[in-house]
PDB file of C-alpha atoms in Angstrom:
ATOM      1  CA  UNK P   5       3.081  19.416 -22.031  1.00 60.00           C
ATOM      2  CA  UNK P   6       6.399  19.931 -19.588  1.00 72.00           C
ATOM      3  CA  UNK P   7       7.826  16.713 -20.240  1.00 75.00           C
ATOM      4  CA  UNK P   8       7.752  16.877 -23.814  1.00 74.00           C
ATOM      5  CA  UNK P   9       9.745  20.034 -23.820  1.00 81.00           C
ATOM      6  CA  UNK P  10      12.333  18.918 -21.604  1.00 83.00           C
ATOM      7  CA  UNK P  11      12.481  15.595 -23.806  1.00 79.00           C
ATOM      8  CA  UNK P  12      12.869  18.003 -26.967  1.00 83.00           C
ATOM      9  CA  UNK P  13      16.151  20.033 -25.140  1.00 87.00           C
ATOM     10  CA  UNK P  14      17.579  17.429 -23.376  1.00 89.00           C
ATOM     11  CA  UNK P  15      17.443  14.371 -25.531  1.00 88.00           C
ATOM     12  CA  UNK P  16      19.843  16.246 -28.592  1.00 91.00           C
ATOM     13  CA  UNK P  17      22.255  17.524 -25.876  1.00 94.00           C
ATOM     14  CA  UNK P  18      22.595  14.286 -24.093  1.00 92.00           C
ATOM     15  CA  UNK P  19      23.056  12.773 -28.085  1.00 93.00           C
ATOM     16  CA  UNK P  20      25.323  15.842 -28.331  1.00 94.00           C
ATOM     17  CA  UNK P  21      27.418  14.905 -25.522  1.00 95.00           C
ATOM     18  CA  UNK P  22      27.607  11.364 -26.207  1.00 95.00           C
ATOM     19  CA  UNK P  23      28.689  11.188 -30.304  1.00 96.00           C
ATOM     20  CA  UNK P  24      30.809  14.254 -29.249  1.00 95.00           C
ATOM     21  CA  UNK P  25      33.257  11.790 -26.763  1.00 97.00           C
ATOM     22  CA  UNK P  26      32.794   8.448 -28.466  1.00 96.00           C
ATOM     23  CA  UNK P  27      32.579   9.386 -32.450  1.00 96.00           C
ATOM     24  CA  UNK P  28      34.363  13.157 -32.082  1.00 97.00           C
ATOM     25  CA  UNK P  29      31.980  14.502 -34.224  1.00 97.00           C
ATOM     26  CA  UNK P  30      29.791  16.802 -32.595  1.00 97.00           C
ATOM     27  CA  UNK P  31      25.580  16.176 -33.471  1.00 97.00           C
ATOM     28  CA  UNK P  32      25.266  19.654 -35.499  1.00 96.00           C
ATOM     29  CA  UNK P  33      27.906  18.150 -37.666  1.00 97.00           C
ATOM     30  CA  UNK P  34      26.598  14.494 -37.978  1.00 98.00           C
ATOM     31  CA  UNK P  35      22.893  15.545 -38.821  1.00 97.00           C
ATOM     32  CA  UNK P  36      23.770  17.039 -42.361  1.00 98.00           C
ATOM     33  CA  UNK P  37      26.177  14.268 -43.093  1.00 98.00           C
ATOM     34  CA  UNK P  38      23.303  11.859 -42.097  1.00 97.00           C
ATOM     35  CA  UNK P  39      20.509  13.732 -44.103  1.00 97.00           C
ATOM     36  CA  UNK P  40      23.221  14.051 -46.898  1.00 98.00           C
ATOM     37  CA  UNK P  41      23.286  10.318 -46.738  1.00 97.00           C
ATOM     38  CA  UNK P  42      20.209   9.701 -47.426  1.00 97.00           C
ATOM     39  CA  UNK P  43      19.179  12.001 -50.209  1.00 97.00           C
ATOM     40  CA  UNK P  44      19.288  12.175 -53.681  1.00 96.00           C
ATOM     41  CA  UNK P  45      22.256  11.582 -55.237  1.00 96.00           C
ATOM     42  CA  UNK P  46      23.555  12.367 -51.915  1.00 98.00           C
ATOM     43  CA  UNK P  47      23.632  16.002 -52.522  1.00 97.00           C
ATOM     44  CA  UNK P  48      20.655  18.599 -51.449  1.00 97.00           C
ATOM     45  CA  UNK P  49      20.064  22.262 -51.714  1.00 96.00           C
ATOM     46  CA  UNK P  50      21.168  23.966 -49.234  1.00 96.00           C
ATOM     47  CA  UNK P  51      17.995  25.835 -48.142  1.00 95.00           C
ATOM     48  CA  UNK P  52      16.610  22.159 -48.183  1.00 96.00           C
ATOM     49  CA  UNK P  53      19.015  20.785 -46.011  1.00 97.00           C
ATOM     50  CA  UNK P  54      19.081  23.751 -43.379  1.00 97.00           C
ATOM     51  CA  UNK P  55      15.304  22.986 -42.850  1.00 95.00           C
ATOM     52  CA  UNK P  56      15.580  18.743 -42.620  1.00 95.00           C
ATOM     53  CA  UNK P  57      18.414  20.040 -39.914  1.00 95.00           C
ATOM     54  CA  UNK P  58      15.969  22.563 -38.434  1.00 93.00           C
ATOM     55  CA  UNK P  59      18.479  25.508 -37.743  1.00 95.00           C
ATOM     56  CA  UNK P  60      18.242  28.726 -40.117  1.00 96.00           C
ATOM     57  CA  UNK P  61      20.196  29.137 -44.116  1.00 95.00           C
ATOM     58  CA  UNK P  62      23.216  31.295 -42.524  1.00 96.00           C
ATOM     59  CA  UNK P  63      23.302  28.512 -39.505  1.00 97.00           C
ATOM     60  CA  UNK P  64      23.388  25.287 -41.938  1.00 97.00           C
ATOM     61  CA  UNK P  65      26.133  27.684 -43.944  1.00 96.00           C
ATOM     62  CA  UNK P  66      28.843  27.904 -41.337  1.00 97.00           C
ATOM     63  CA  UNK P  67      28.471  24.332 -40.719  1.00 98.00           C
ATOM     64  CA  UNK P  68      28.380  23.787 -44.386  1.00 98.00           C
ATOM     65  CA  UNK P  69      31.974  25.571 -44.631  1.00 98.00           C
ATOM     66  CA  UNK P  70      33.330  23.410 -41.603  1.00 98.00           C
ATOM     67  CA  UNK P  71      31.995  20.226 -43.304  1.00 98.00           C
ATOM     68  CA  UNK P  72      33.986  21.482 -46.285  1.00 98.00           C
ATOM     69  CA  UNK P  73      37.279  22.451 -45.023  1.00 98.00           C
ATOM     70  CA  UNK P  74      37.385  19.116 -43.888  1.00 98.00           C
ATOM     71  CA  UNK P  75      36.772  17.227 -47.086  1.00 98.00           C
ATOM     72  CA  UNK P  76      33.078  15.824 -46.689  1.00 98.00           C
ATOM     73  CA  UNK P  77      31.203  18.040 -48.165  1.00 98.00           C
ATOM     74  CA  UNK P  78      31.631  20.191 -51.750  1.00 98.00           C
ATOM     75  CA  UNK P  79      28.902  23.093 -52.631  1.00 97.00           C
ATOM     76  CA  UNK P  80      28.309  23.874 -56.495  1.00 94.00           C
ATOM     77  CA  UNK P  81      26.078  26.750 -58.103  1.00 93.00           C
ATOM     78  CA  UNK P  82      22.238  25.148 -58.765  1.00 88.00           C
ATOM     79  CA  UNK P  83      22.969  24.138 -61.960  1.00 85.00           C
ATOM     80  CA  UNK P  84      18.980  24.201 -61.793  1.00 83.00           C
ATOM     81  CA  UNK P  85      18.672  28.166 -61.247  1.00 83.00           C
ATOM     82  CA  UNK P  86      21.726  29.576 -60.780  1.00 79.00           C
ATOM     83  CA  UNK P  87      20.837  31.408 -57.238  1.00 84.00           C
ATOM     84  CA  UNK P  88      20.724  28.803 -54.833  1.00 89.00           C
ATOM     85  CA  UNK P  89      23.503  26.364 -53.831  1.00 94.00           C
ATOM     86  CA  UNK P  90      23.767  22.302 -53.723  1.00 96.00           C
ATOM     87  CA  UNK P  91      25.909  20.055 -51.120  1.00 97.00           C
ATOM     88  CA  UNK P  92      26.683  16.861 -52.024  1.00 98.00           C
ATOM     89  CA  UNK P  93      28.427  14.211 -49.371  1.00 98.00           C
ATOM     90  CA  UNK P  94      31.362  13.747 -50.863  1.00 98.00           C
ATOM     91  CA  UNK P  95      33.353   9.503 -50.102  1.00 98.00           C
ATOM     92  CA  UNK P  96      35.049  10.808 -47.416  1.00 98.00           C
ATOM     93  CA  UNK P  97      31.974  12.269 -45.630  1.00 98.00           C
ATOM     94  CA  UNK P  98      29.945   9.389 -46.358  1.00 98.00           C
ATOM     95  CA  UNK P  99      32.724   7.158 -44.457  1.00 98.00           C
ATOM     96  CA  UNK P 100      32.796   9.605 -41.862  1.00 98.00           C
ATOM     97  CA  UNK P 101      28.787   9.522 -41.065  1.00 97.00           C
ATOM     98  CA  UNK P 102      29.216   5.776 -41.116  1.00 97.00           C
ATOM     99  CA  UNK P 103      32.232   5.990 -38.616  1.00 97.00           C
ATOM    100  CA  UNK P 104      29.766   8.278 -36.492  1.00 97.00           C
ATOM    101  CA  UNK P 105      26.686   6.223 -36.801  1.00 96.00           C
ATOM    102  CA  UNK P 106      27.214   3.438 -34.433  1.00 96.00           C
ATOM    103  CA  UNK P 107      27.934   6.421 -31.415  1.00 96.00           C
ATOM    104  CA  UNK P 108      24.415   8.019 -32.666  1.00 95.00           C
ATOM    105  CA  UNK P 109      22.412   4.807 -32.038  1.00 94.00           C
ATOM    106  CA  UNK P 110      24.060   3.680 -29.019  1.00 94.00           C
ATOM    107  CA  UNK P 111      22.790   6.855 -27.365  1.00 93.00           C
ATOM    108  CA  UNK P 112      19.367   7.382 -28.643  1.00 90.00           C
ATOM    109  CA  UNK P 113      18.894   3.599 -28.350  1.00 89.00           C
ATOM    110  CA  UNK P 114      20.397   5.147 -24.469  1.00 91.00           C
ATOM    111  CA  UNK P 115      19.028   7.916 -23.930  1.00 86.00           C
ATOM    112  CA  UNK P 116      15.305   7.264 -25.855  1.00 82.00           C
ATOM    113  CA  UNK P 117      14.447   3.951 -26.666  1.00 77.00           C
ATOM    114  CA  UNK P 118      15.277   1.215 -24.063  1.00 79.00           C
ATOM    115  CA  UNK P 119      12.856   3.905 -21.161  1.00 74.00           C
ATOM    116  CA  UNK P 120       9.429   3.148 -23.553  1.00 74.00           C
ATOM    117  CA  UNK P 121       7.915  -0.296 -24.352  1.00 66.00           C
ATOM    118  CA  UNK P 122       7.662  -1.668 -27.827  1.00 66.00           C
ATOM    119  CA  UNK P 123       4.007  -0.912 -27.994  1.00 63.00           C
ATOM    120  CA  UNK P 124       4.730   2.635 -26.936  1.00 63.00           C
ATOM    121  CA  UNK P 125       7.350   3.454 -29.442  1.00 58.00           C
ATOM    122  CA  UNK P 126       5.483   2.122 -32.322  1.00 63.00           C
ATOM    123  CA  UNK P 127       2.512   4.176 -31.425  1.00 62.00           C
ATOM    124  CA  UNK P 128       4.715   7.372 -30.124  1.00 57.00           C
ATOM    125  CA  UNK P 129       6.472   7.020 -33.414  1.00 54.00           C
ATOM    126  CA  UNK P 130       3.521   7.063 -36.027  1.00 56.00           C
ATOM    127  CA  UNK P 131       1.592  10.392 -33.377  1.00 52.00           C
ATOM    128  CA  UNK P 132       5.004  11.863 -34.289  1.00 54.00           C
ATOM    129  CA  UNK P 133       4.535  11.703 -37.728  1.00 51.00           C
ATOM    130  CA  UNK P 134       1.549  13.870 -36.959  1.00 49.00           C
ATOM    131  CA  UNK P 135       3.105  17.029 -35.332  1.00 51.00           C
ATOM    132  CA  UNK P 136       5.677  16.362 -38.311  1.00 49.00           C
ATOM    133  CA  UNK P 137       3.608  16.795 -41.226  1.00 48.00           C
ATOM    134  CA  UNK P 138       1.577  19.700 -39.989  1.00 45.00           C
ATOM    135  CA  UNK P 139       5.401  21.737 -38.867  1.00 50.00           C
ATOM    136  CA  UNK P 140       7.094  21.388 -42.337  1.00 52.00           C
ATOM    137  CA  UNK P 141       5.889  20.842 -45.329  1.00 47.00           C
ATOM    138  CA  UNK P 142       6.138  18.894 -48.814  1.00 44.00           C
ATOM    139  CA  UNK P 143       9.595  20.813 -49.295  1.00 46.00           C
ATOM    140  CA  UNK P 144      10.950  20.131 -45.950  1.00 49.00           C
ATOM    141  CA  UNK P 145      10.539  23.998 -44.944  1.00 48.00           C
ATOM    142  CA  UNK P 146       8.965  25.451 -41.550  1.00 45.00           C
ATOM    143  CA  UNK P 147       5.778  26.655 -41.374  1.00 41.00           C
ATOM    144  CA  UNK P 148       4.983  28.806 -38.541  1.00 37.00           C
ATOM    145  CA  UNK P 149       2.993  27.275 -35.300  1.00 36.00           C
ATOM    146  CA  UNK P 150       0.052  27.079 -34.881  1.00 36.00           C
ATOM    147  CA  UNK P 151       0.236  25.588 -31.293  1.00 35.00           C
ATOM    148  CA  UNK P 152      -3.417  27.967 -30.241  1.00 32.00           C
ATOM    149  CA  UNK P 153      -5.200  28.673 -33.184  1.00 29.00           C
TER     150      UNK P 153
END
């Protein structure tokens, strides 16, 4: 159980270092841009974006504030209920995400993909889906771990 834990901690750090150096964008800012770029209408509710990025809502608010200052996202009150906030990717934000994507891809390849054979990678990707289903509900919210239950 130690090796997966080491990888879960070390991989994001390595990718953050690489993408920060190569694209001048921290992983904490690239990740929400990536999720927004893949979302329908390039927009998500803040709580869903926070869950997708595996950070707290208050943490996501701080990141979104930085992204908004750069002109990469816009936040608006939810038209559905008036309580929540939506975050939408701007054209400038999409361009920034696309500019940083090659550095992200090279880093993930260098630190993960190149160290796993094709068969292991396919098996590992499908195996990773099972804990993902357990850890995240259909709405993308975090659920408590039930490792020892």
